[in-house]
Short mmCIF file of C-alpha atoms in Angstrom, two decimals:
data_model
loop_
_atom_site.label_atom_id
_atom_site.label_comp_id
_atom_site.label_asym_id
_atom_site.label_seq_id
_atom_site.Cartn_x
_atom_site.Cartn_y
_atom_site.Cartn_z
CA UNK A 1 128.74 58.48 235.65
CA UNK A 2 126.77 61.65 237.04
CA UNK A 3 127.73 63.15 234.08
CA UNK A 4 125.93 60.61 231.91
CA UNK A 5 123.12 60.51 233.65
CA UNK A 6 122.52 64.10 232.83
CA UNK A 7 122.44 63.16 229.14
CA UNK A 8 118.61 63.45 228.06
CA UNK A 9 118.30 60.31 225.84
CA UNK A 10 119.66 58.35 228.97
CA UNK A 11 117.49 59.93 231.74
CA UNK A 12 114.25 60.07 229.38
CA UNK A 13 115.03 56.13 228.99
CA UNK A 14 115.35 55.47 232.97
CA UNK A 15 111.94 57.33 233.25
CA UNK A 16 110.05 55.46 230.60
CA UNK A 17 111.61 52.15 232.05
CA UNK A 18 110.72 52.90 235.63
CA UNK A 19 107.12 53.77 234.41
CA UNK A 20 106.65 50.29 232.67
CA UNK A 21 108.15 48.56 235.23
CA UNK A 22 105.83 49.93 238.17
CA UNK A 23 102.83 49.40 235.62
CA UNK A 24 104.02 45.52 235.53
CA UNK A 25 104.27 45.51 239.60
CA UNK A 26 101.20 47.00 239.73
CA UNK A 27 99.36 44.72 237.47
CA UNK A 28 101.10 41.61 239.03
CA UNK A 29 100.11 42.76 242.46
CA UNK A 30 96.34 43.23 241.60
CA UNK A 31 96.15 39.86 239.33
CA UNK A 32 97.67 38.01 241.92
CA UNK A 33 95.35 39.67 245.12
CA UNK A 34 92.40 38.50 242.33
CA UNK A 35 93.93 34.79 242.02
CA UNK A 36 94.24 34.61 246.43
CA UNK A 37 90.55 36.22 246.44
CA UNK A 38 88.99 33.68 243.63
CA UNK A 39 90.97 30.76 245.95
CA UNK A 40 89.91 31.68 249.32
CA UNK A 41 85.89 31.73 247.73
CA UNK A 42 86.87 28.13 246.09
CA UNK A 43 87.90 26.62 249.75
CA UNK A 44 84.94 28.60 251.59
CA UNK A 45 82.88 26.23 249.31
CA UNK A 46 84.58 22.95 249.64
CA UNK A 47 83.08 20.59 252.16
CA UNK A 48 85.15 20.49 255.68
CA UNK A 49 86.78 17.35 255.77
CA UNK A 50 87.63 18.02 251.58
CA UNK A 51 89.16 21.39 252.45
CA UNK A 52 90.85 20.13 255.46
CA UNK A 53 92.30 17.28 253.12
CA UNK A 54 93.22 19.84 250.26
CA UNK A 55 94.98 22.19 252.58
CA UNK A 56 96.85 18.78 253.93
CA UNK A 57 97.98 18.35 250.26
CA UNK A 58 99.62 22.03 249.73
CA UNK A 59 101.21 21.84 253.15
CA UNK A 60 102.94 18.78 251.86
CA UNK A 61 103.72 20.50 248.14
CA UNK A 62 101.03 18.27 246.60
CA UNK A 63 99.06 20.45 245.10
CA UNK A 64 99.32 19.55 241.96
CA UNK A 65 98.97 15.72 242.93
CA UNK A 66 96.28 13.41 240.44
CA UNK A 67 93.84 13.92 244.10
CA UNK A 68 94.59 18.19 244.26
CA UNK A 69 93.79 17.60 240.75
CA UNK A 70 90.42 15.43 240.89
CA UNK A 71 89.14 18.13 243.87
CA UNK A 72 89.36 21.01 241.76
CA UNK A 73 87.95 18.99 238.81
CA UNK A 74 85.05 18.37 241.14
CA UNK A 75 84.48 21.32 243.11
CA UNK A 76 85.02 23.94 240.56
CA UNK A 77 81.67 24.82 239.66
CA UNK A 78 82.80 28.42 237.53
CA UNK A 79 84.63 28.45 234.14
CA UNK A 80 88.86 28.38 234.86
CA UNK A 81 89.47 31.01 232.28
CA UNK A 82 87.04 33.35 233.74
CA UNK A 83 88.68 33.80 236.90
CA UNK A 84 91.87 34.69 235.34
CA UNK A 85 90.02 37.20 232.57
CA UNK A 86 88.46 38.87 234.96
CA UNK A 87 91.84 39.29 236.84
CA UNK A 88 93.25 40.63 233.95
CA UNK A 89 90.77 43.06 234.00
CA UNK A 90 90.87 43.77 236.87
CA UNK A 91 94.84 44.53 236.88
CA UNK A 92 94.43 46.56 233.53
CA UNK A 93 91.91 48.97 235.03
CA UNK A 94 94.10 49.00 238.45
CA UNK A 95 97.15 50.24 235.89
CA UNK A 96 95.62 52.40 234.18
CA UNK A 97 95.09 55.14 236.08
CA UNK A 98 99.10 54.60 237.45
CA UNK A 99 100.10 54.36 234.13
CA UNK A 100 98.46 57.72 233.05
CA UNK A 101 99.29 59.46 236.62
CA UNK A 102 103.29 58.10 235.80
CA UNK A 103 103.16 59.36 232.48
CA UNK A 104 101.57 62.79 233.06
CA UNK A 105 104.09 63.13 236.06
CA UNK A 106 107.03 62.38 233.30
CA UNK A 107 106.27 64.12 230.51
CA UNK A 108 105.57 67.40 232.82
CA UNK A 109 108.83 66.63 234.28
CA UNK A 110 110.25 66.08 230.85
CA UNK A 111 108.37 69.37 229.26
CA UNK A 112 108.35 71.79 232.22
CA UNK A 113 111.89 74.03 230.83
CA UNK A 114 110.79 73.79 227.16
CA UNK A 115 107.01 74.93 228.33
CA UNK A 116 109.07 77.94 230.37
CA UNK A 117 111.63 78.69 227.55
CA UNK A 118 108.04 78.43 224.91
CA UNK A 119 106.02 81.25 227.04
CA UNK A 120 109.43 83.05 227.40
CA UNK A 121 110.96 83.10 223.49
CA UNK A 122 106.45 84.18 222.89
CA UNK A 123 107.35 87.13 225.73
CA UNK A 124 110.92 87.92 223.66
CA UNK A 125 108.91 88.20 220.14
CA UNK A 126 106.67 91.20 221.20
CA UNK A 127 109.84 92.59 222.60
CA UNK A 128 110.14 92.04 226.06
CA UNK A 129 113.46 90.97 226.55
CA UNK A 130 113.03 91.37 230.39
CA UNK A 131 111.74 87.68 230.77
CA UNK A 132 113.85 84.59 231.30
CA UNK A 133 113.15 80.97 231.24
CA UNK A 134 113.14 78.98 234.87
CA UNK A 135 114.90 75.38 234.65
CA UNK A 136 113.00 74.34 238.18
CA UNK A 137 114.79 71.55 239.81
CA UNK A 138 115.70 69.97 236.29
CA UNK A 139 119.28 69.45 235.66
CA UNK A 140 121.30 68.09 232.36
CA UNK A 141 120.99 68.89 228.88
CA UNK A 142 117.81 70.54 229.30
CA UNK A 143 118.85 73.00 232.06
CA UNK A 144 121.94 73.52 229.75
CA UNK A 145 119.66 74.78 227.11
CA UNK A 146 117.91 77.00 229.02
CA UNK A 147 120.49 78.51 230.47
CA UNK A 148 121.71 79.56 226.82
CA UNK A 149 118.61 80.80 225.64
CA UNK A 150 118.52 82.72 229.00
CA UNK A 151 122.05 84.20 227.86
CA UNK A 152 120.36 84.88 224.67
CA UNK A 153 117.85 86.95 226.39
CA UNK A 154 120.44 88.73 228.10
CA UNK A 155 122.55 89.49 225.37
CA UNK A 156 119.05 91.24 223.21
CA UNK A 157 118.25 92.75 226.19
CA UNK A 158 121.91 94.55 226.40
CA UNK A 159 121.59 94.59 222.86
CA UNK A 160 118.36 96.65 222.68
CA UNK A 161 119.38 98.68 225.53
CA UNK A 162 122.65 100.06 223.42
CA UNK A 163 120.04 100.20 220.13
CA UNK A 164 117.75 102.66 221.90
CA UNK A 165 120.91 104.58 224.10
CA UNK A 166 122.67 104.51 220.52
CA UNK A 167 119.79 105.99 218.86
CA UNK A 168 119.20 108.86 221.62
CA UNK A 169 122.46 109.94 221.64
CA UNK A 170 122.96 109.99 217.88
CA UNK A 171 120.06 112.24 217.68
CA UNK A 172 121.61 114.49 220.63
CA UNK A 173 124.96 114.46 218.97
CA UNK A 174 123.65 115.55 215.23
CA UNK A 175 120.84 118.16 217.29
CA UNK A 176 123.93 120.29 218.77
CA UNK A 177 125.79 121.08 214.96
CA UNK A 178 122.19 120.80 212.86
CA UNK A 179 120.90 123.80 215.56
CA UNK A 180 123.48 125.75 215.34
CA UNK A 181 123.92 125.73 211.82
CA UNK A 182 120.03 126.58 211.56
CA UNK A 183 120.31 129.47 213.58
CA UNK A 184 123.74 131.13 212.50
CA UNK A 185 122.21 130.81 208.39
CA UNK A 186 119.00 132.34 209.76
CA UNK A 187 120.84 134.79 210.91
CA UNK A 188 123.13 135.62 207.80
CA UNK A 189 119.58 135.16 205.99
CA UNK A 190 118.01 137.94 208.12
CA UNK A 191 121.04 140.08 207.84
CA UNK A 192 121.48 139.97 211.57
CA UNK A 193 125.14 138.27 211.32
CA UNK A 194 127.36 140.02 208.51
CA UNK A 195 128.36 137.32 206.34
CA UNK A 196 132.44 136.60 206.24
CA UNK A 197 135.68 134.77 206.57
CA UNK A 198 134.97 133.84 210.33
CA UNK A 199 131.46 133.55 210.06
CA UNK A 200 132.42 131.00 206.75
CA UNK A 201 134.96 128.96 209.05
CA UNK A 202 132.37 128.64 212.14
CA UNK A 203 130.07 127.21 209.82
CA UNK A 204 132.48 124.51 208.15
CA UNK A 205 133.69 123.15 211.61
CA UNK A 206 130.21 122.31 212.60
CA UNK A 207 129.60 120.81 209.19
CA UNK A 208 133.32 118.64 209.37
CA UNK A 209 131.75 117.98 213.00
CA UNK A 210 129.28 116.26 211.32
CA UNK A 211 131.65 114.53 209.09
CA UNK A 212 133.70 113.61 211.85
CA UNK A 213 130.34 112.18 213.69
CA UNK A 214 129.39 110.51 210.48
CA UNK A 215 132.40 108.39 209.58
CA UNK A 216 132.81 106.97 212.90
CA UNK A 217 129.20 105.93 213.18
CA UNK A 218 129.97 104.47 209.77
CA UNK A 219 133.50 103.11 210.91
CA UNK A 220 131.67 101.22 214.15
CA UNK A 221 128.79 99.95 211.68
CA UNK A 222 131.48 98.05 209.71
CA UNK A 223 133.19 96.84 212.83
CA UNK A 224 130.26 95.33 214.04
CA UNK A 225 129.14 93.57 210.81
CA UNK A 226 132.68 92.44 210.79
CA UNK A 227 132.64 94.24 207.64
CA UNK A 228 135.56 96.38 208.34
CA UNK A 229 138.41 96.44 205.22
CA UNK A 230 141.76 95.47 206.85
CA UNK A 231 144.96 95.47 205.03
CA UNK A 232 146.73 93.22 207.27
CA UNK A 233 150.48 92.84 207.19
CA UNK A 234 153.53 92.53 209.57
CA UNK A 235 153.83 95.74 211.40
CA UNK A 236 156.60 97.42 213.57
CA UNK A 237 154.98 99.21 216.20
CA UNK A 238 157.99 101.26 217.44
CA UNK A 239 158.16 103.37 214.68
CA UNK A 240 155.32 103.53 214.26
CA UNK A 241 154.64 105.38 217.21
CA UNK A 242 157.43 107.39 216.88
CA UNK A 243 155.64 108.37 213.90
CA UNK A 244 152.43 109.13 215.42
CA UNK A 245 153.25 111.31 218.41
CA UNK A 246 155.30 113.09 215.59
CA UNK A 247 151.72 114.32 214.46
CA UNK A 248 151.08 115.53 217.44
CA UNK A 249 154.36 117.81 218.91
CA UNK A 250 153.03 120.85 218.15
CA UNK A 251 149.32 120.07 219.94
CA UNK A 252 151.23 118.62 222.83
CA UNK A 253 153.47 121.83 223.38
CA UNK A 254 150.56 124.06 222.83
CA UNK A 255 148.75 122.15 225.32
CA UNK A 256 152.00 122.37 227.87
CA UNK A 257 152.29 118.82 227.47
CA UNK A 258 155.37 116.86 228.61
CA UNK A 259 156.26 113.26 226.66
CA UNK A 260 157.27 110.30 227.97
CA UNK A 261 158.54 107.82 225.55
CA UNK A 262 159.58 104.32 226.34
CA UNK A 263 160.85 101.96 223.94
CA UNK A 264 161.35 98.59 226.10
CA UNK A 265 161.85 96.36 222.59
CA UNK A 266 163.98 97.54 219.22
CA UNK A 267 161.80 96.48 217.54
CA UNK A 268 157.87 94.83 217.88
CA UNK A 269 156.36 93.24 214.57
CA UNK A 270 152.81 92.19 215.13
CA UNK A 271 150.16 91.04 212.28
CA UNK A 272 147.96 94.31 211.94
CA UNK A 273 146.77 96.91 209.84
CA UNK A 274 148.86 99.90 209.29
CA UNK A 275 146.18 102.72 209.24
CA UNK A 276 143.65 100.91 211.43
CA UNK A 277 147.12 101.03 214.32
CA UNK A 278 147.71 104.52 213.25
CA UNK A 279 144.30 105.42 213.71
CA UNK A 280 143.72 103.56 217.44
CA UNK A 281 146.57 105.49 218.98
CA UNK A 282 145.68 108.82 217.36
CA UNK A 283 142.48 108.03 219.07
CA UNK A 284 143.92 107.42 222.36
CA UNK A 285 145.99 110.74 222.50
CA UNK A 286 143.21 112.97 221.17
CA UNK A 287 141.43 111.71 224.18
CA UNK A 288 144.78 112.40 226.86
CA UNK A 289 144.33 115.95 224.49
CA UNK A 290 140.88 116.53 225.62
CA UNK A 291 140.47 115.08 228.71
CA UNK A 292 143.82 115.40 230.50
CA UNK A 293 145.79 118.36 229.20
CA UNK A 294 145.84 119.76 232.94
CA UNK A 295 147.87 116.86 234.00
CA UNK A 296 151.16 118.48 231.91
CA UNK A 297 152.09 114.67 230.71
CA UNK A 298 151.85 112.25 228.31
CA UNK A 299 153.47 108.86 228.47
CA UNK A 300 153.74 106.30 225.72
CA UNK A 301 155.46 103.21 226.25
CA UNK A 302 155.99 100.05 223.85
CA UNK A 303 157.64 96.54 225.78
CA UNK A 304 156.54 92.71 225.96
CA UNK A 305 154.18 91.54 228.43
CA UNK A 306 155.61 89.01 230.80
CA UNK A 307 156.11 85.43 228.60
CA UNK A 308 156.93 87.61 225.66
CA UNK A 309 154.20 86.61 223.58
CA UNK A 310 152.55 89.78 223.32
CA UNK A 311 153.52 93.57 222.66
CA UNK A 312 152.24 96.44 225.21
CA UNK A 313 151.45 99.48 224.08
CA UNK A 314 150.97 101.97 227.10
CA UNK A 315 149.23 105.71 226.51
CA UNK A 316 149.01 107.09 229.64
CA UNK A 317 148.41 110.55 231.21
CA UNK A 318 148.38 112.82 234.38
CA UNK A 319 145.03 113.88 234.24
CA UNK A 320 141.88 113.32 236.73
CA UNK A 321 141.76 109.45 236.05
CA UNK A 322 138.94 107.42 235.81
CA UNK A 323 136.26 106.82 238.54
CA UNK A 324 135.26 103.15 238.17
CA UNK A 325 131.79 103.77 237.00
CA UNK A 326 133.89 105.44 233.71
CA UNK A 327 135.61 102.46 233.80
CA UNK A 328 132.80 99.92 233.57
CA UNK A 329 131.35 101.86 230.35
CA UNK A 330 134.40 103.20 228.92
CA UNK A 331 134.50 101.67 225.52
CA UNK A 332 130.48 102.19 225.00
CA UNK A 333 129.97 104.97 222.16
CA UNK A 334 129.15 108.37 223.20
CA UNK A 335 130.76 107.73 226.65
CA UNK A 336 132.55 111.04 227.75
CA UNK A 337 133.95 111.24 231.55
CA UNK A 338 133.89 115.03 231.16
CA UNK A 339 130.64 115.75 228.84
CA UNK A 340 131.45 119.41 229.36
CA UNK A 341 135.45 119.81 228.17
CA UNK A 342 134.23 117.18 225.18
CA UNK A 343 131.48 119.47 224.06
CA UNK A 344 134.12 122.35 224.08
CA UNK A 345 136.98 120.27 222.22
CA UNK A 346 134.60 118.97 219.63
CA UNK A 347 134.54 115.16 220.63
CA UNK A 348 131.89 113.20 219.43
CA UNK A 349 132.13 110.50 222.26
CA UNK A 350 133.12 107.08 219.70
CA UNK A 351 136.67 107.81 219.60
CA UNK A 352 137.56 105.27 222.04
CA UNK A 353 134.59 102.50 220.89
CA UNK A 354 136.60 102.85 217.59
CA UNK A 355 139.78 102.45 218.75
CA UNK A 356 138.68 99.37 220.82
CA UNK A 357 136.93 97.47 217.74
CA UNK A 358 139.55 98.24 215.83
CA UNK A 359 142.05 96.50 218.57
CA UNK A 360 140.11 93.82 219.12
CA UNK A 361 139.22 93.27 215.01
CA UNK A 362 142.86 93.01 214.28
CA UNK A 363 143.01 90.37 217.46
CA UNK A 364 144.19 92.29 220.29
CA UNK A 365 142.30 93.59 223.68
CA UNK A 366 142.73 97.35 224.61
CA UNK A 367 142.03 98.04 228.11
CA UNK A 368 142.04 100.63 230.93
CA UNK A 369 143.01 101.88 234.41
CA UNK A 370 145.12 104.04 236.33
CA UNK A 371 148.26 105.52 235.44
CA UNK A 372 151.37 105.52 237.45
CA UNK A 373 150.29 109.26 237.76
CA UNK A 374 147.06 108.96 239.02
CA UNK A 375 145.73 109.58 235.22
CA UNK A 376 144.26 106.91 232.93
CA UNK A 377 146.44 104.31 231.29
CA UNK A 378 144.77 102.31 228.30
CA UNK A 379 146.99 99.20 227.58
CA UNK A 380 147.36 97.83 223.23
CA UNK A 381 147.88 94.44 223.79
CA UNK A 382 148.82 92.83 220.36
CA UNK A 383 150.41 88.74 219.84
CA UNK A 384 154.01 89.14 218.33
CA UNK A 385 155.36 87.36 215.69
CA UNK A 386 156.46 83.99 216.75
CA UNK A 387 159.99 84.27 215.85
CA UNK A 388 160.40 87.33 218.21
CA UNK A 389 158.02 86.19 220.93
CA UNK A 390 160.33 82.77 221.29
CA UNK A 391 163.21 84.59 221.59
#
């Protein structure tokens, strides 16, 4: 029943109904005061012993007797249609003012979030996203709506804030390679730096740092447009991280790095994109490469989460961990815990943002905390294929 209530239609209704129906009381009320005034006048004028006989006659429910009806006949000097015009009148200009008062008093009731939400969504055109609309005391469909817009607001505002933090640290990012390629061919221009083999190599890894920068701005682009090409197909993931940390043996001894593999399932077929897979974990263990290559360990595990209707994927390492602040902002691009040893290694900061749209774009969630070795731990979770998550 409350619930109803809150519907607009219904509550607008009860509102227009209690405003016509206080109008009606009101005009009753002043025709009938007009009627007892226009009476008591009529019997101040009647001779004494005729009013005394009148009032005899309407204490004993005669007034409408042939003799109630011969005194008025005499006595009423005025016209009998006047009274009751002027009564009318009289009510209509008593009501109107409580009509208008009752309908102001509605409609401002009625109007008050869509007047806040109109001066807010005028405040969000010229691109102040800080406002938000107020829903006062109202409750219901109305409140309902405001609230959305109000999440509307929000999400622009985040929106614009990761625009403009987006743009600053693309510019920051493409200033580091673009200066010192500037200054090293200045150099070999001026004769200053003797042009040759290492010289050629420094300047080709900050141009493939560029690349590198470039096709993952590109590669998030596409993810957000939902543009991103996916070849999707039933996948093994055991394999195919076998196959993946086979890439990476001779990084991982060079870095002193000790694996971990656990297989908890034979096998773990999920609906996915080959690459797109390949490319989120390579992701994940450049970033145990760069950021936690002190911690000597590296530990990869595949099993079922508890029901058995998803597959785990586990990369975890002995490193420094996370402090929560990383943890809040983790997956937002150009977040580095270590801004420093990133710098140094040649990250560009959207390795993780990529592998995280590209989990979540295939229908999974990738997420992260701390590893059973006081490291980081980011969790693949991916829905098996019914016929192995039954069984």
């Amino acid at each position: 029943m409350a619930r109803g209530l809150d519907r607009i239609w219904i509550r607008f209704g009860l509102w227009i109904a209690a405003t016509v129906l206080v109008t009606v009381a009101v005009l009753s009320v002043s025709v009938g005061l007009f009627a007892q005034h226009e009476y008591s006048e009529f019997q101040k004028s009647l001779p004494e012993a005729v009013r005394h006989e009148l009032d005899a006659l309407h204490g004993a429910g005669l007034e409408d007797s042939p003799r109630a009806m011969a005194i008025y006949g005499e006595y009423w000097t005025g016209d009998i249609l006047f009274g009751e015009k002027w009564s009318l009148v009289i009510g209509l200009l008593v009501c109107l003012p409580v009509g208008l008062v009752t309908g102001f008093m509605v409609s401002r009731l009625v109007t008050l979030p869509l007047a806040s939400m109109a001066e807010a969504a005028q405040r969000v055109a010229t691109g102040d996203f800080s406002v938000r609309a107020h829903t006062g005391r109202y409750r219901g469909e109305l409140a309902e709506m405001v609230r959305h817009f109000n999440h509307m607001t929000d999400a622009l505002e985040m929106l614009e804030r990761e625009r403009k933090m987006t743009a600053a640290a693309v510019s920051h990012e493409l200033r580091t390679p673009l200066t010192v390629l500037r200054a090293r061919l200045h150099a070999l221009c001026d004769g200053v730096i003797a042009p040759g083999p290492d010289e050629f190599h420094t300047l080709l890894d900050q141009v493939e740092h560029l690349g590198r920068l470039v096709e993952d701005l590109h590669t998030l682009s596409l993810a957000d447009a939902g543009r991103l090409s996916m070849q999707l197909e039933w996948l093994d993931l055991v394999p195919l991280v076998d196959e993946v940390l086979a890439t990476f043996e001779g990084r991982l001894m060079e870095h002193a790095m000790t694996t971990e593999i656990r297989h908890e399932l034979d096998e773990a077929w999920v609906h996915a994109d080959r690459d797109r897979m390949r490319q989120v974990l390579v992701n994940l263990i450049e970033n145990a490469l760069r950021h936690a290559h002190d911690g000597g360990w590296l530990g990869v595990r595949v099993a079922a989460e508890a029901g058995g209707r998803n597959a785990l994927i586990e990369v975890s390492d002995g490193g420094m961990g996370l402090s929560e602040e990383a943890r809040r902002h983790l997956f937002q691009r150009f977040m580095r815990t270590d801004r420093s040893r990133s710098k140094a290694t040649g990250g560009s900061g959207l390795g993780l943002s990529i592998a995280h749209a590209l989990v979540v774009r295939q229908g999974g969630t990738l997420v992260a905390d701390a590893s059973e070795r006081g490291g980081a731990r980011f969790i693949i979770t991916m829905p098996l294929r019914p016929s192995l998550s039954s069984s």
